[in-house]
Amino acid sequence: MLADLRRPERTFTIRQLCNEFKATPRALRFYEDKGLLTPAREGLNRVYSHKDRVRLQLILRGKRVGLSLSEIRELLDLYDENDDGAAQMARSLKKFRERANALEQQREDIDGALIELREACARLERRLSEIRPDLLPRAADYDQVLRARLDGHGDVALGK
Amino acid sequence: MLADLRRPERTFTIRQLCNEFKATPRALRFYEDKGLLTPAREGLNRVYSHKDRVRLQLILRGKRVGLSLSEIRELLDLYDENDDGAAQMARSLKKFRERANALEQQREDIDGALIELREACARLERRLSEIRPDLLPRAADYDQVLRARLDGHGDVALGK
DNA sequence: GGGTTAGTTGACGTTTACGTAAACGTTGAC
DNA sequence: GTCAACGTTTACGTAAACGTCAACTAACCC
């Protein structure tokens, strides 16, 4: 086919990008509002270029790793303003490393919380098994694990 | 000393509890507003009993493991209403297990994000070292690790 | 004209856990 | 007397990332 996805002159509607990346129109307009995207217009309608699509990809990737929209915008701005592309790569690298550090910190926090939780669970289990062993829940939590996996996941909760 | 901390008739001012648990008066009043605490009054001033102190401890522990205030309130309510104490222990246990599952899920999300981040970092590092090796940041991130550890940590960021 | 589909803008709502005044009362120190 | 320190209440502000209307338009089909 001549109309390849990669052909630079190909354009996209808001709905196409939403379907492709599983976003909502509201979200794309919101990103535009925040200066992350600036699609062309055809009359009123937004027309997303190939470059816009790439930007959107970067935005969503940034979100997945837990960057805020304003942080993402800073990075995207660099890609525009910058001439050689080396300086902004260095800045991106720095940002990414910071994010990685923050995430590792979050992981430690979670581990700490898990330790506290497990202790509390153990205490409760001991006392319950002494007093009312019939009330001890059992297979129910497997349910929850399964439901959790089908639910919201893939994105990182933003700390702070 | 006769005036032991553990003597049940001992009471506390808002400030004392704040200092002890490193909270702000605003926070304690807020918890009261939300029905988590109901200290006595001496005129206008709040007077926290021994039991109030225990409740506050439970509140803060709940927060540390990432429970929302409304979830904490549900648990605390059970401690009050319930007669034998077994049923609410079972419910607490269930809640805690759910929280543990959710936290484990969050950990996986973070791990996924970290993988993506590390890949991105590796790409950037490769390209930078080819093009502008002088721009590669180095010891700077150790700084950030240290600063991060001194900063906000100990509490779990609530996801979703 | 009527209906459907997809697009637009604008504005308010949601959620959580408080922070931050504003305005006032009480008590003790100096 | 007056200042500071601590307490009180009420109420609005904040941050993030959209969701959820409402009201309108433009295009296409019959």
CSV table of C-alpha atoms (C1' of nucleotides) in Angstrom, one decimal:
chain,number,residue,atom,x,y,z
A,1,MET,CA,0.0,0.0,0.0
A,2,LEU,CA,1.1,3.5,-0.8
A,3,ALA,CA,-0.7,5.0,2.2
A,4,ASP,CA,1.8,3.6,4.7
A,5,LEU,CA,1.5,4.6,8.3
A,6,ARG,CA,5.1,5.8,8.1
A,7,ARG,CA,4.6,8.1,5.2
A,8,PRO,CA,5.3,11.5,6.6
A,9,GLU,CA,2.4,13.3,4.8
A,10,ARG,CA,-0.1,11.0,6.4
A,11,THR,CA,-2.4,12.7,8.9
A,12,PHE,CA,-4.5,11.5,11.8
A,13,THR,CA,-7.8,12.5,13.3
A,14,ILE,CA,-8.1,12.7,17.1
A,15,ARG,CA,-10.1,9.5,17.2
A,16,GLN,CA,-7.6,7.6,15.2
A,17,LEU,CA,-4.9,8.5,17.7
A,18,CYS,CA,-7.1,7.8,20.6
A,19,ASN,CA,-7.9,4.4,19.3
A,20,GLU,CA,-4.3,3.6,18.5
A,21,PHE,CA,-3.0,4.7,21.9
A,22,LYS,CA,-6.1,4.0,24.0
A,23,ALA,CA,-6.5,7.6,25.1
A,24,THR,CA,-9.6,9.8,25.2
A,25,PRO,CA,-10.2,12.9,23.0
A,26,ARG,CA,-10.5,14.8,26.2
A,27,ALA,CA,-7.0,13.8,27.1
A,28,LEU,CA,-5.5,14.9,23.8
A,29,ARG,CA,-7.2,18.2,24.0
A,30,PHE,CA,-6.0,18.5,27.6
A,31,TYR,CA,-2.4,17.9,26.5
A,32,GLU,CA,-2.9,20.5,23.8
A,33,ASP,CA,-4.2,22.9,26.4
A,34,LYS,CA,-1.1,22.3,28.4
A,35,GLY,CA,1.1,23.0,25.4
A,36,LEU,CA,2.2,19.4,24.9
A,37,LEU,CA,0.6,19.1,21.5
A,38,THR,CA,-0.1,21.6,18.8
A,39,PRO,CA,-1.9,19.9,16.0
A,40,ALA,CA,-2.8,21.7,12.8
A,41,ARG,CA,-6.4,22.7,12.1
A,42,GLU,CA,-8.6,22.1,9.2
A,43,GLY,CA,-11.4,24.5,9.9
A,44,LEU,CA,-12.1,23.7,13.5
A,45,ASN,CA,-11.0,20.1,13.4
A,46,ARG,CA,-7.6,19.0,14.7
A,47,VAL,CA,-5.3,17.4,12.2
A,48,TYR,CA,-2.4,15.5,13.7
A,49,SER,CA,0.7,15.1,11.8
A,50,HIS,CA,3.2,12.4,11.9
A,51,LYS,CA,5.3,14.4,14.3
A,52,ASP,CA,2.4,15.0,16.5
A,53,ARG,CA,1.9,11.2,16.7
A,54,VAL,CA,5.5,10.8,17.8
A,55,ARG,CA,5.1,13.5,20.4
A,56,LEU,CA,2.0,11.7,21.7
A,57,GLN,CA,4.0,8.5,22.0
A,58,LEU,CA,6.6,10.3,24.0
A,59,ILE,CA,4.0,11.9,26.2
A,60,LEU,CA,2.4,8.5,27.0
A,61,ARG,CA,5.8,6.9,27.5
A,62,GLY,CA,6.6,9.7,30.0
A,63,LYS,CA,3.4,9.1,31.8
A,64,ARG,CA,4.0,5.4,32.0
A,65,VAL,CA,7.3,6.0,33.8
A,66,GLY,CA,5.6,8.4,36.1
A,67,LEU,CA,6.7,11.8,34.8
A,68,SER,CA,4.2,14.7,35.3
A,69,LEU,CA,2.8,16.4,32.3
A,70,SER,CA,4.8,19.5,33.1
A,71,GLU,CA,8.0,17.5,33.2
A,72,ILE,CA,7.2,15.9,30.0
A,73,ARG,CA,6.5,19.3,28.5
A,74,GLU,CA,10.0,20.5,29.5
A,75,LEU,CA,11.5,17.5,27.8
A,76,LEU,CA,9.5,18.0,24.6
A,77,ASP,CA,10.3,21.7,24.5
A,78,LEU,CA,13.9,20.7,24.4
A,79,TYR,CA,13.4,18.6,21.4
A,80,ASP,CA,12.0,21.6,19.6
A,81,GLU,CA,14.2,24.4,20.5
A,82,ASN,CA,17.4,22.6,20.4
A,83,ASP,CA,19.6,22.6,17.4
A,84,ASP,CA,22.1,19.7,17.7
A,85,GLY,CA,20.1,17.5,19.9
A,86,ALA,CA,22.9,16.6,22.2
A,87,ALA,CA,22.2,19.0,25.0
A,88,GLN,CA,18.6,18.0,25.3
A,89,MET,CA,19.6,14.4,25.3
A,90,ALA,CA,21.8,15.0,28.2
A,91,ARG,CA,18.9,16.7,30.0
A,92,SER,CA,16.6,14.0,29.2
A,93,LEU,CA,19.0,11.5,30.5
A,94,LYS,CA,19.3,13.4,33.7
A,95,LYS,CA,15.6,13.6,34.1
A,96,PHE,CA,15.2,9.9,33.5
A,97,ARG,CA,17.9,9.0,36.0
A,98,GLU,CA,16.2,11.2,38.6
A,99,ARG,CA,12.9,9.5,37.9
A,100,ALA,CA,14.6,6.1,38.3
A,101,ASN,CA,16.0,7.1,41.6
A,102,ALA,CA,12.6,8.4,42.8
A,103,LEU,CA,11.0,5.1,41.7
A,104,GLU,CA,13.5,3.1,43.6
A,105,GLN,CA,12.8,5.2,46.6
A,106,GLN,CA,9.1,4.5,46.2
A,107,ARG,CA,9.8,0.9,46.0
A,108,GLU,CA,11.6,1.0,49.3
A,109,ASP,CA,8.7,2.8,50.8
A,110,ILE,CA,6.4,0.2,49.5
A,111,ASP,CA,8.6,-2.6,50.9
A,112,GLY,CA,8.5,-0.9,54.3
A,113,ALA,CA,4.8,-0.6,54.2
A,114,LEU,CA,4.5,-4.3,53.2
A,115,ILE,CA,6.6,-5.3,56.1
A,116,GLU,CA,4.4,-3.4,58.5
A,117,LEU,CA,1.3,-4.8,56.8
A,118,ARG,CA,2.6,-8.4,57.0
A,119,GLU,CA,3.3,-8.0,60.7
A,120,ALA,CA,-0.1,-6.7,61.3
A,121,CYS,CA,-1.6,-9.5,59.3
A,122,ALA,CA,0.4,-12.1,61.2
A,123,ARG,CA,-0.7,-10.7,64.5
A,124,LEU,CA,-4.4,-10.7,63.4
A,125,GLU,CA,-4.1,-14.2,62.0
A,126,ARG,CA,-2.6,-15.5,65.2
A,127,ARG,CA,-5.2,-13.9,67.4
A,128,LEU,CA,-8.1,-14.9,65.2
A,129,SER,CA,-7.0,-18.5,65.0
A,130,GLU,CA,-6.9,-18.6,68.7
A,131,ILE,CA,-10.3,-17.0,69.3
A,132,ARG,CA,-12.4,-17.5,66.2
A,133,PRO,CA,-10.6,-19.7,63.7
A,134,ASP,CA,-13.7,-20.0,61.6
A,135,LEU,CA,-13.5,-16.3,60.7
A,136,LEU,CA,-10.1,-16.6,59.0
A,137,PRO,CA,-10.5,-15.7,55.3
A,138,ARG,CA,-8.7,-17.9,52.9
A,139,ALA,CA,-9.1,-18.2,49.2
A,140,ALA,CA,-10.8,-14.8,48.9
A,141,ASP,CA,-7.6,-12.9,48.3
A,142,TYR,CA,-6.8,-14.8,45.2
A,143,ASP,CA,-9.9,-13.3,43.8
A,144,GLN,CA,-8.5,-9.9,44.5
A,145,VAL,CA,-5.2,-10.6,43.0
A,146,LEU,CA,-6.9,-11.6,39.8
A,147,ARG,CA,-9.2,-8.6,39.8
A,148,ALA,CA,-6.3,-6.3,40.4
A,149,ARG,CA,-4.4,-7.7,37.4
A,150,LEU,CA,-7.3,-7.1,35.1
A,151,ASP,CA,-7.8,-3.6,36.5
A,152,GLY,CA,-5.7,-0.5,36.4
A,153,HIS,CA,-2.1,-1.3,35.9
A,154,GLY,CA,0.8,-0.5,33.7
A,155,ASP,CA,1.0,3.1,34.8
A,156,VAL,CA,3.0,4.2,37.8
A,157,ALA,CA,1.3,6.0,40.6
A,158,LEU,CA,2.9,9.4,41.1
A,159,GLY,CA,4.4,9.9,44.4
A,160,LYS,CA,4.4,13.2,46.3
B,1,MET,CA,7.1,9.1,88.8
B,2,LEU,CA,3.4,8.6,89.4
B,3,ALA,CA,2.4,10.5,86.3
B,4,ASP,CA,3.3,7.8,83.9
B,5,LEU,CA,2.5,8.0,80.2
B,6,ARG,CA,0.6,4.8,80.4
B,7,ARG,CA,-1.7,5.8,83.3
B,8,PRO,CA,-5.1,5.8,81.7
B,9,GLU,CA,-6.3,9.0,83.3
B,10,ARG,CA,-3.4,11.0,81.7
B,11,THR,CA,-4.6,13.4,79.1
B,12,PHE,CA,-2.9,15.2,76.2
B,13,THR,CA,-3.1,18.5,74.5
B,14,ILE,CA,-3.2,18.7,70.8
B,15,ARG,CA,0.3,20.0,70.7
B,16,GLN,CA,1.7,17.2,72.8
B,17,LEU,CA,0.3,14.6,70.4
B,18,CYS,CA,1.5,16.6,67.4
B,19,ASN,CA,5.0,16.7,68.8
B,20,GLU,CA,5.0,13.0,69.8
B,21,PHE,CA,3.8,11.8,66.4
B,22,LYS,CA,5.1,14.6,64.2
B,23,ALA,CA,1.8,15.7,63.0
B,24,THR,CA,0.3,19.2,62.7
B,25,PRO,CA,-2.7,20.5,64.7
B,26,ARG,CA,-4.5,21.0,61.4
B,27,ALA,CA,-4.2,17.4,60.7
B,28,LEU,CA,-5.6,16.3,64.0
B,29,ARG,CA,-8.5,18.7,63.7
B,30,PHE,CA,-9.0,17.4,60.2
B,31,TYR,CA,-9.2,13.8,61.4
B,32,GLU,CA,-11.7,14.9,63.9
B,33,ASP,CA,-13.7,16.6,61.2
B,34,LYS,CA,-13.7,13.3,59.3
B,35,GLY,CA,-14.9,11.4,62.4
B,36,LEU,CA,-11.6,9.6,63.0
B,37,LEU,CA,-11.1,11.2,66.4
B,38,THR,CA,-13.5,12.6,69.0
B,39,PRO,CA,-11.5,14.1,71.8
B,40,ALA,CA,-13.2,15.5,74.9
B,41,ARG,CA,-13.4,19.3,75.4
B,42,GLU,CA,-12.4,21.4,78.3
B,43,GLY,CA,-14.2,24.6,77.4
B,44,LEU,CA,-13.2,25.0,73.8
B,45,ASN,CA,-9.9,23.2,74.0
B,46,ARG,CA,-9.5,19.6,72.9
B,47,VAL,CA,-8.5,17.1,75.5
B,48,TYR,CA,-7.1,13.8,74.2
B,49,SER,CA,-7.5,10.7,76.3
B,50,HIS,CA,-5.3,7.7,76.3
B,51,LYS,CA,-7.7,6.0,73.9
B,52,ASP,CA,-7.5,8.9,71.5
B,53,ARG,CA,-3.8,8.5,71.5
B,54,VAL,CA,-4.1,4.9,70.5
B,55,ARG,CA,-6.6,5.8,67.8
B,56,LEU,CA,-4.2,8.4,66.5
B,57,GLN,CA,-1.5,5.8,66.4
B,58,LEU,CA,-3.7,3.5,64.4
B,59,ILE,CA,-4.6,6.3,62.0
B,60,LEU,CA,-0.9,7.1,61.3
B,61,ARG,CA,0.0,3.5,60.9
B,62,GLY,CA,-2.9,3.2,58.4
B,63,LYS,CA,-1.6,6.1,56.5
B,64,ARG,CA,1.9,4.7,56.5
B,65,VAL,CA,0.7,1.6,54.7
B,66,GLY,CA,-1.3,3.6,52.2
B,67,LEU,CA,-4.8,3.4,53.5
B,68,SER,CA,-7.0,6.3,52.8
B,69,LEU,CA,-8.6,8.2,55.7
B,70,SER,CA,-12.0,6.8,54.9
B,71,GLU,CA,-10.7,3.3,54.9
B,72,ILE,CA,-9.1,3.9,58.2
B,73,ARG,CA,-12.3,5.3,59.5
B,74,GLU,CA,-14.1,2.1,58.6
B,75,LEU,CA,-11.6,0.1,60.5
B,76,LEU,CA,-11.8,2.3,63.5
B,77,ASP,CA,-15.5,2.3,63.5
B,78,LEU,CA,-15.4,-1.5,63.7
B,79,TYR,CA,-13.3,-1.4,66.9
B,80,ASP,CA,-15.9,0.7,68.5
B,81,GLU,CA,-19.2,-0.8,67.5
B,82,ASN,CA,-18.1,-4.3,67.8
B,83,ASP,CA,-18.6,-6.4,70.9
B,84,ASP,CA,-16.4,-9.4,70.8
B,85,GLY,CA,-13.7,-7.9,68.6
B,86,ALA,CA,-13.3,-11.0,66.4
B,87,ALA,CA,-15.4,-9.9,63.4
B,88,GLN,CA,-13.7,-6.6,63.1
B,89,MET,CA,-10.3,-8.3,63.3
B,90,ALA,CA,-11.4,-10.4,60.4
B,91,ARG,CA,-12.4,-7.4,58.4
B,92,SER,CA,-9.2,-5.6,59.3
B,93,LEU,CA,-7.2,-8.6,58.2
B,94,LYS,CA,-9.1,-8.6,54.9
B,95,LYS,CA,-8.4,-4.9,54.4
B,96,PHE,CA,-4.8,-5.4,55.1
B,97,ARG,CA,-4.4,-8.2,52.7
B,98,GLU,CA,-6.1,-6.2,50.0
B,99,ARG,CA,-3.7,-3.4,50.6
B,100,ALA,CA,-0.8,-5.7,50.5
B,101,ASN,CA,-1.9,-7.1,47.1
B,102,ALA,CA,-2.4,-3.6,45.8
B,103,LEU,CA,1.1,-2.6,47.0
B,104,GLU,CA,2.6,-5.6,45.3
B,105,GLN,CA,0.8,-4.6,42.1
B,106,GLN,CA,2.3,-1.1,42.5
B,107,ARG,CA,5.7,-2.6,42.9
B,108,GLU,CA,5.3,-4.5,39.7
B,109,ASP,CA,4.2,-1.3,37.9
B,110,ILE,CA,7.2,0.4,39.2
B,111,ASP,CA,9.5,-2.4,38.1
B,112,GLY,CA,8.0,-2.1,34.6
B,113,ALA,CA,8.6,1.6,34.6
B,114,LEU,CA,12.1,1.1,35.8
B,115,ILE,CA,12.8,-1.3,32.9
B,116,GLU,CA,11.5,1.2,30.4
B,117,LEU,CA,13.5,3.9,32.0
B,118,ARG,CA,16.7,2.0,32.0
B,119,GLU,CA,16.3,1.1,28.4
B,120,ALA,CA,15.8,4.8,27.6
B,121,CYS,CA,18.8,5.7,29.7
B,122,ALA,CA,20.9,3.2,28.0
B,123,ARG,CA,19.9,4.4,24.5
B,124,LEU,CA,20.6,8.0,25.5
B,125,GLU,CA,24.0,7.1,27.0
B,126,ARG,CA,25.1,5.2,23.9
B,127,ARG,CA,24.1,8.0,21.6
B,128,LEU,CA,25.6,10.6,23.8
B,129,SER,CA,28.9,8.9,24.2
B,130,GLU,CA,29.1,8.6,20.4
B,131,ILE,CA,28.3,12.2,19.7
B,132,ARG,CA,29.1,14.3,22.7
B,133,PRO,CA,30.8,12.2,25.4
B,134,ASP,CA,31.6,15.3,27.4
B,135,LEU,CA,28.0,15.9,28.1
B,136,LEU,CA,27.5,12.6,29.9
B,137,PRO,CA,26.5,13.3,33.5
B,138,ARG,CA,28.3,11.2,36.1
B,139,ALA,CA,28.6,11.6,39.8
B,140,ALA,CA,25.7,14.1,39.9
B,141,ASP,CA,23.1,11.4,40.4
B,142,TYR,CA,24.6,10.2,43.6
B,143,ASP,CA,23.8,13.6,44.9
B,144,GLN,CA,20.2,13.0,44.0
B,145,VAL,CA,20.1,9.7,45.6
B,146,LEU,CA,21.3,11.2,48.8
B,147,ARG,CA,18.9,14.1,48.6
B,148,ALA,CA,16.0,11.8,47.9
B,149,ARG,CA,16.8,9.7,51.0
B,150,LEU,CA,16.8,12.8,53.2
B,151,ASP,CA,13.6,13.9,51.7
B,152,GLY,CA,10.1,12.6,51.6
B,153,HIS,CA,10.0,8.9,52.4
B,154,GLY,CA,8.4,6.5,54.8
B,155,ASP,CA,4.9,7.0,53.5
B,156,VAL,CA,3.5,5.3,50.6
B,157,ALA,CA,2.2,7.2,47.6
B,158,LEU,CA,-1.4,6.3,47.1
B,159,GLY,CA,-2.1,5.0,43.6
B,160,LYS,CA,-5.2,5.7,41.7
C,1,DG,C1',-36.4,18.1,7.4
C,2,DG,C1',-34.6,14.5,10.4
C,3,DG,C1',-31.2,11.6,12.2
C,4,DT,C1',-26.5,9.9,13.1
C,5,DT,C1',-21.7,10.4,13.8
C,6,DA,C1',-17.7,12.9,14.9
C,7,DG,C1',-15.9,17.0,15.9
C,8,DT,C1',-15.6,21.6,18.6
C,9,DT,C1',-15.5,25.0,23.0
C,10,DG,C1',-16.2,26.2,27.8
C,11,DA,C1',-16.8,25.4,32.3
C,12,DC,C1',-17.6,23.1,36.4
C,13,DG,C1',-16.9,18.6,39.1
C,14,DT,C1',-13.9,15.1,41.2
C,15,DT,C1',-10.5,13.3,44.6
C,16,DT,C1',-7.3,13.6,48.9
C,17,DA,C1',-5.3,15.6,52.8
C,18,DC,C1',-4.4,18.9,54.5
C,19,DG,C1',-2.1,24.3,54.1
C,20,DT,C1',-3.0,28.9,54.9
C,21,DA,C1',-5.0,32.8,56.2
C,22,DA,C1',-8.5,35.6,59.0
C,23,DA,C1',-10.3,36.9,63.1
C,24,DC,C1',-10.9,36.0,67.7
C,25,DG,C1',-10.2,34.2,72.9
C,26,DT,C1',-7.3,32.8,77.0
C,27,DT,C1',-3.4,32.7,79.7
C,28,DG,C1',1.1,33.8,81.6
C,29,DA,C1',5.4,36.7,81.4
C,30,DC,C1',7.4,40.9,81.7
D,1,DG,C1',-0.8,47.2,79.7
D,2,DT,C1',0.8,44.6,76.2
D,3,DC,C1',3.1,41.1,73.9
D,4,DA,C1',3.7,36.4,72.7
D,5,DA,C1',2.3,31.7,72.6
D,6,DC,C1',-1.2,28.6,72.3
D,7,DG,C1',-5.8,27.6,71.5
D,8,DT,C1',-10.3,28.0,68.8
D,9,DT,C1',-13.6,28.4,64.4
D,10,DT,C1',-14.8,29.1,59.4
D,11,DA,C1',-13.7,28.9,55.0
D,12,DC,C1',-11.1,29.1,50.8
D,13,DG,C1',-6.9,27.3,48.2
D,14,DT,C1',-4.0,23.6,46.2
D,15,DA,C1',-2.4,20.0,43.0
D,16,DA,C1',-3.1,16.5,38.8
D,17,DA,C1',-5.4,14.8,35.1
D,18,DC,C1',-8.7,14.5,33.3
D,19,DG,C1',-14.4,13.2,33.4
D,20,DT,C1',-18.7,15.0,32.5
D,21,DC,C1',-22.0,17.7,31.0
D,22,DA,C1',-24.0,21.4,27.8
D,23,DA,C1',-24.6,23.6,23.7
D,24,DC,C1',-23.1,24.1,19.1
D,25,DT,C1',-21.3,22.9,14.3
D,26,DA,C1',-20.3,20.5,10.0
D,27,DA,C1',-20.8,16.5,7.1
D,28,DC,C1',-23.2,12.9,5.3
D,29,DC,C1',-27.3,9.8,4.4
D,30,DC,C1',-32.1,9.3,3.0
